[in-house]
Amino acid sequence: MKDPCDDIRDWIYTTLAGHISYGGALVPVYSFPPENVSYPYILIGEQSAQGEDGAKDKWMFDVTTMLHIYTQHKEHDASYVPVNTISSSVMERVRRRNRGDSYATGEETVTLANFELVKVNIGPFTTERYLTETGVILGKQISINTLVEED
């Protein structure tokens, strides 16, 4: 039995990096953002799994990965438009890159390093606001639920 988390994190990074933009600029994707990170950016965050489930001769895992999207606004010019626009692009990109079972997009089967991606669903998402000394940081957290089968 292998841990699918690294494979899923790599798939999400490959799916998003270089493909999400806002205001004419690419939005960087990190697992660990640099100390003086520029906004906006996407963070591939925490992962949790329900554990393994046997299916015929293979093991399956249901893994949830949290994506965090952050935008920064100076003083009182805050708007939810940037964070919501970026999150819409992220959700659309993830939907297009999965096998298509849950959204019937007819995309190809996705094979990860040690697993096959069976299904991807966008789970719950929330928006939060953080006040700083110079303005506001808006964050959106999106749950990406993946079902993978061990090769």
PDB file of C-alpha atoms in Angstrom:
ATOM      1  CA  MET A   1       0.000   0.000   0.000  1.00  0.00           C
ATOM      2  CA  LYS A   2       1.310   3.423  -0.977  1.00  0.00           C
ATOM      3  CA  ASP A   3       0.387   6.894   0.282  1.00  0.00           C
ATOM      4  CA  PRO A   4      -1.369   8.802  -2.549  1.00  0.00           C
ATOM      5  CA  CYS A   5      -0.881  12.311  -1.132  1.00  0.00           C
ATOM      6  CA  ASP A   6       2.323  13.206  -3.022  1.00  0.00           C
ATOM      7  CA  ASP A   7       0.878  11.921  -6.309  1.00  0.00           C
ATOM      8  CA  ILE A   8      -2.277  13.991  -5.816  1.00  0.00           C
ATOM      9  CA  ARG A   9      -0.312  17.099  -4.798  1.00  0.00           C
ATOM     10  CA  ASP A  10       1.870  16.724  -7.922  1.00  0.00           C
ATOM     11  CA  TRP A  11      -1.227  16.326 -10.122  1.00  0.00           C
ATOM     12  CA  ILE A  12      -2.839  19.455  -8.659  1.00  0.00           C
ATOM     13  CA  TYR A  13       0.380  21.446  -9.100  1.00  0.00           C
ATOM     14  CA  THR A  14       0.766  20.311 -12.729  1.00  0.00           C
ATOM     15  CA  THR A  15      -2.910  21.024 -13.375  1.00  0.00           C
ATOM     16  CA  LEU A  16      -2.758  24.603 -12.054  1.00  0.00           C
ATOM     17  CA  ALA A  17       0.811  25.935 -12.423  1.00  0.00           C
ATOM     18  CA  GLY A  18       1.124  28.110 -15.509  1.00  0.00           C
ATOM     19  CA  HIS A  19      -2.587  27.800 -16.324  1.00  0.00           C
ATOM     20  CA  ILE A  20      -4.330  30.219 -13.930  1.00  0.00           C
ATOM     21  CA  SER A  21      -4.093  33.947 -14.520  1.00  0.00           C
ATOM     22  CA  TYR A  22      -5.684  37.133 -13.283  1.00  0.00           C
ATOM     23  CA  GLY A  23      -5.295  40.628 -14.679  1.00  0.00           C
ATOM     24  CA  GLY A  24      -2.982  39.376 -17.425  1.00  0.00           C
ATOM     25  CA  ALA A  25      -0.486  37.756 -15.034  1.00  0.00           C
ATOM     26  CA  LEU A  26      -0.057  34.121 -14.072  1.00  0.00           C
ATOM     27  CA  VAL A  27      -1.032  33.237 -10.507  1.00  0.00           C
ATOM     28  CA  PRO A  28       1.785  31.205  -8.915  1.00  0.00           C
ATOM     29  CA  VAL A  29       1.091  27.900  -7.164  1.00  0.00           C
ATOM     30  CA  TYR A  30       2.991  26.852  -4.022  1.00  0.00           C
ATOM     31  CA  SER A  31       3.082  24.153  -1.392  1.00  0.00           C
ATOM     32  CA  PHE A  32       5.301  26.442   0.685  1.00  0.00           C
ATOM     33  CA  PRO A  33       5.177  30.092  -0.385  1.00  0.00           C
ATOM     34  CA  PRO A  34       8.352  32.167  -0.098  1.00  0.00           C
ATOM     35  CA  GLU A  35       8.671  34.552   2.851  1.00  0.00           C
ATOM     36  CA  ASN A  36       7.934  37.707   0.846  1.00  0.00           C
ATOM     37  CA  VAL A  37       5.306  36.188  -1.455  1.00  0.00           C
ATOM     38  CA  SER A  38       3.521  38.402  -3.972  1.00  0.00           C
ATOM     39  CA  TYR A  39      -0.235  38.348  -4.246  1.00  0.00           C
ATOM     40  CA  PRO A  40      -2.346  36.752  -5.629  1.00  0.00           C
ATOM     41  CA  TYR A  41      -1.195  33.173  -5.192  1.00  0.00           C
ATOM     42  CA  ILE A  42      -2.529  29.644  -4.754  1.00  0.00           C
ATOM     43  CA  LEU A  43      -1.405  27.382  -1.933  1.00  0.00           C
ATOM     44  CA  ILE A  44      -1.796  23.595  -2.081  1.00  0.00           C
ATOM     45  CA  GLY A  45      -2.536  22.942   1.564  1.00  0.00           C
ATOM     46  CA  GLU A  46      -3.617  20.252   3.936  1.00  0.00           C
ATOM     47  CA  GLN A  47      -4.657  16.769   2.887  1.00  0.00           C
ATOM     48  CA  SER A  48      -6.876  14.281   4.649  1.00  0.00           C
ATOM     49  CA  ALA A  49      -8.026  10.801   3.723  1.00  0.00           C
ATOM     50  CA  GLN A  50     -10.810   8.494   4.789  1.00  0.00           C
ATOM     51  CA  GLY A  51      -8.398   5.570   4.689  1.00  0.00           C
ATOM     52  CA  GLU A  52      -8.126   2.722   2.248  1.00  0.00           C
ATOM     53  CA  ASP A  53     -10.939   0.732   0.732  1.00  0.00           C
ATOM     54  CA  GLY A  54     -10.367  -2.525  -1.095  1.00  0.00           C
ATOM     55  CA  ALA A  55     -11.935  -2.927  -4.537  1.00  0.00           C
ATOM     56  CA  LYS A  56     -11.414  -6.317  -6.188  1.00  0.00           C
ATOM     57  CA  ASP A  57      -7.619  -6.560  -6.402  1.00  0.00           C
ATOM     58  CA  LYS A  58      -6.676  -2.901  -5.808  1.00  0.00           C
ATOM     59  CA  TRP A  59      -6.762  -0.348  -3.002  1.00  0.00           C
ATOM     60  CA  MET A  60      -8.704   2.900  -3.336  1.00  0.00           C
ATOM     61  CA  PHE A  61      -8.288   6.132  -1.393  1.00  0.00           C
ATOM     62  CA  ASP A  62     -10.644   9.092  -1.014  1.00  0.00           C
ATOM     63  CA  VAL A  63      -8.407  12.123  -0.385  1.00  0.00           C
ATOM     64  CA  THR A  64      -9.404  15.737   0.227  1.00  0.00           C
ATOM     65  CA  THR A  65      -6.858  18.444  -0.567  1.00  0.00           C
ATOM     66  CA  MET A  66      -7.403  22.027   0.522  1.00  0.00           C
ATOM     67  CA  LEU A  67      -6.505  24.762  -1.934  1.00  0.00           C
ATOM     68  CA  HIS A  68      -6.079  28.271  -0.550  1.00  0.00           C
ATOM     69  CA  ILE A  69      -6.277  31.300  -2.824  1.00  0.00           C
ATOM     70  CA  TYR A  70      -5.056  34.635  -1.467  1.00  0.00           C
ATOM     71  CA  THR A  71      -5.435  38.166  -2.821  1.00  0.00           C
ATOM     72  CA  GLN A  72      -4.212  41.356  -1.152  1.00  0.00           C
ATOM     73  CA  HIS A  73      -5.891  44.754  -1.213  1.00  0.00           C
ATOM     74  CA  LYS A  74      -4.488  48.068   0.004  1.00  0.00           C
ATOM     75  CA  GLU A  75      -6.456  50.063   2.560  1.00  0.00           C
ATOM     76  CA  HIS A  76     -10.156  50.060   1.641  1.00  0.00           C
ATOM     77  CA  ASP A  77     -10.101  49.000  -2.029  1.00  0.00           C
ATOM     78  CA  ALA A  78     -10.945  45.365  -1.228  1.00  0.00           C
ATOM     79  CA  SER A  79     -13.107  43.411  -3.639  1.00  0.00           C
ATOM     80  CA  TYR A  80     -14.131  39.767  -3.778  1.00  0.00           C
ATOM     81  CA  VAL A  81     -13.921  39.812  -7.590  1.00  0.00           C
ATOM     82  CA  PRO A  82     -10.227  38.789  -7.838  1.00  0.00           C
ATOM     83  CA  VAL A  83     -10.415  35.862  -5.386  1.00  0.00           C
ATOM     84  CA  ASN A  84     -13.719  34.651  -6.852  1.00  0.00           C
ATOM     85  CA  THR A  85     -12.452  34.948 -10.439  1.00  0.00           C
ATOM     86  CA  ILE A  86      -9.287  32.998  -9.609  1.00  0.00           C
ATOM     87  CA  SER A  87     -11.262  30.327  -7.726  1.00  0.00           C
ATOM     88  CA  SER A  88     -13.641  29.940 -10.673  1.00  0.00           C
ATOM     89  CA  SER A  89     -10.646  29.387 -12.963  1.00  0.00           C
ATOM     90  CA  VAL A  90      -9.178  26.847 -10.536  1.00  0.00           C
ATOM     91  CA  MET A  91     -12.422  24.883 -10.285  1.00  0.00           C
ATOM     92  CA  GLU A  92     -12.908  24.856 -14.057  1.00  0.00           C
ATOM     93  CA  ARG A  93      -9.314  23.732 -14.669  1.00  0.00           C
ATOM     94  CA  VAL A  94      -9.578  20.906 -12.108  1.00  0.00           C
ATOM     95  CA  ARG A  95     -12.868  19.750 -13.649  1.00  0.00           C
ATOM     96  CA  ARG A  96     -11.363  19.676 -17.146  1.00  0.00           C
ATOM     97  CA  ARG A  97      -8.267  17.742 -16.049  1.00  0.00           C
ATOM     98  CA  ASN A  98     -10.030  14.856 -14.358  1.00  0.00           C
ATOM     99  CA  ARG A  99     -11.322  11.656 -15.874  1.00  0.00           C
ATOM    100  CA  GLY A 100     -14.761  13.125 -16.366  1.00  0.00           C
ATOM    101  CA  ASP A 101     -16.836  10.647 -14.339  1.00  0.00           C
ATOM    102  CA  SER A 102     -18.447  13.240 -12.145  1.00  0.00           C
ATOM    103  CA  TYR A 103     -18.833  16.005 -14.719  1.00  0.00           C
ATOM    104  CA  ALA A 104     -19.216  13.983 -17.935  1.00  0.00           C
ATOM    105  CA  THR A 105     -16.616  16.062 -19.778  1.00  0.00           C
ATOM    106  CA  GLY A 106     -15.254  13.057 -21.678  1.00  0.00           C
ATOM    107  CA  GLU A 107     -11.634  13.796 -20.756  1.00  0.00           C
ATOM    108  CA  GLU A 108      -8.955  11.115 -20.867  1.00  0.00           C
ATOM    109  CA  THR A 109      -8.140   8.901 -17.899  1.00  0.00           C
ATOM    110  CA  VAL A 110      -5.468  10.503 -15.740  1.00  0.00           C
ATOM    111  CA  THR A 111      -2.695   8.255 -14.484  1.00  0.00           C
ATOM    112  CA  LEU A 112      -0.614   9.513 -11.575  1.00  0.00           C
ATOM    113  CA  ALA A 113       2.811   8.117 -10.642  1.00  0.00           C
ATOM    114  CA  ASN A 114       1.419   5.227  -8.577  1.00  0.00           C
ATOM    115  CA  PHE A 115      -2.352   5.639  -8.897  1.00  0.00           C
ATOM    116  CA  GLU A 116      -5.146   6.133 -11.383  1.00  0.00           C
ATOM    117  CA  LEU A 117      -7.379   9.132 -10.830  1.00  0.00           C
ATOM    118  CA  VAL A 118     -10.902   7.702 -10.704  1.00  0.00           C
ATOM    119  CA  LYS A 119     -12.922  10.782  -9.825  1.00  0.00           C
ATOM    120  CA  VAL A 120     -12.527  14.424  -8.810  1.00  0.00           C
ATOM    121  CA  ASN A 121     -15.185  16.575  -7.184  1.00  0.00           C
ATOM    122  CA  ILE A 122     -15.120  20.138  -6.001  1.00  0.00           C
ATOM    123  CA  GLY A 123     -16.158  20.037  -2.359  1.00  0.00           C
ATOM    124  CA  PRO A 124     -17.140  22.806   0.024  1.00  0.00           C
ATOM    125  CA  PHE A 125     -15.465  26.193  -0.219  1.00  0.00           C
ATOM    126  CA  THR A 126     -15.329  29.238   2.031  1.00  0.00           C
ATOM    127  CA  THR A 127     -14.169  32.825   1.800  1.00  0.00           C
ATOM    128  CA  GLU A 128     -12.392  34.622   4.630  1.00  0.00           C
ATOM    129  CA  ARG A 129     -11.110  38.128   5.263  1.00  0.00           C
ATOM    130  CA  TYR A 130      -7.933  39.007   7.172  1.00  0.00           C
ATOM    131  CA  LEU A 131      -7.292  42.618   8.225  1.00  0.00           C
ATOM    132  CA  THR A 132      -3.683  43.804   8.159  1.00  0.00           C
ATOM    133  CA  GLU A 133      -2.055  47.129   9.059  1.00  0.00           C
ATOM    134  CA  THR A 134      -2.051  48.156   5.400  1.00  0.00           C
ATOM    135  CA  GLY A 135      -5.220  46.616   4.022  1.00  0.00           C
ATOM    136  CA  VAL A 136      -7.124  43.373   3.603  1.00  0.00           C
ATOM    137  CA  ILE A 137      -6.173  39.864   2.511  1.00  0.00           C
ATOM    138  CA  LEU A 138      -9.043  37.853   1.081  1.00  0.00           C
ATOM    139  CA  GLY A 139      -8.703  34.084   1.118  1.00  0.00           C
ATOM    140  CA  LYS A 140     -10.789  31.366  -0.432  1.00  0.00           C
ATOM    141  CA  GLN A 141     -10.422  27.738   0.594  1.00  0.00           C
ATOM    142  CA  ILE A 142     -11.597  25.058  -1.834  1.00  0.00           C
ATOM    143  CA  SER A 143     -11.831  21.342  -1.045  1.00  0.00           C
ATOM    144  CA  ILE A 144     -10.719  19.116  -3.906  1.00  0.00           C
ATOM    145  CA  ASN A 145     -11.979  15.573  -3.336  1.00  0.00           C
ATOM    146  CA  THR A 146     -10.130  12.887  -5.272  1.00  0.00           C
ATOM    147  CA  LEU A 147     -10.775   9.174  -5.506  1.00  0.00           C
ATOM    148  CA  VAL A 148      -7.675   7.269  -6.608  1.00  0.00           C
ATOM    149  CA  GLU A 149      -6.983   3.606  -7.256  1.00  0.00           C
ATOM    150  CA  GLU A 150      -3.568   2.064  -6.626  1.00  0.00           C
ATOM    151  CA  ASP A 151      -1.801   0.720  -9.739  1.00  0.00           C
TER     152      ASP A 151
END
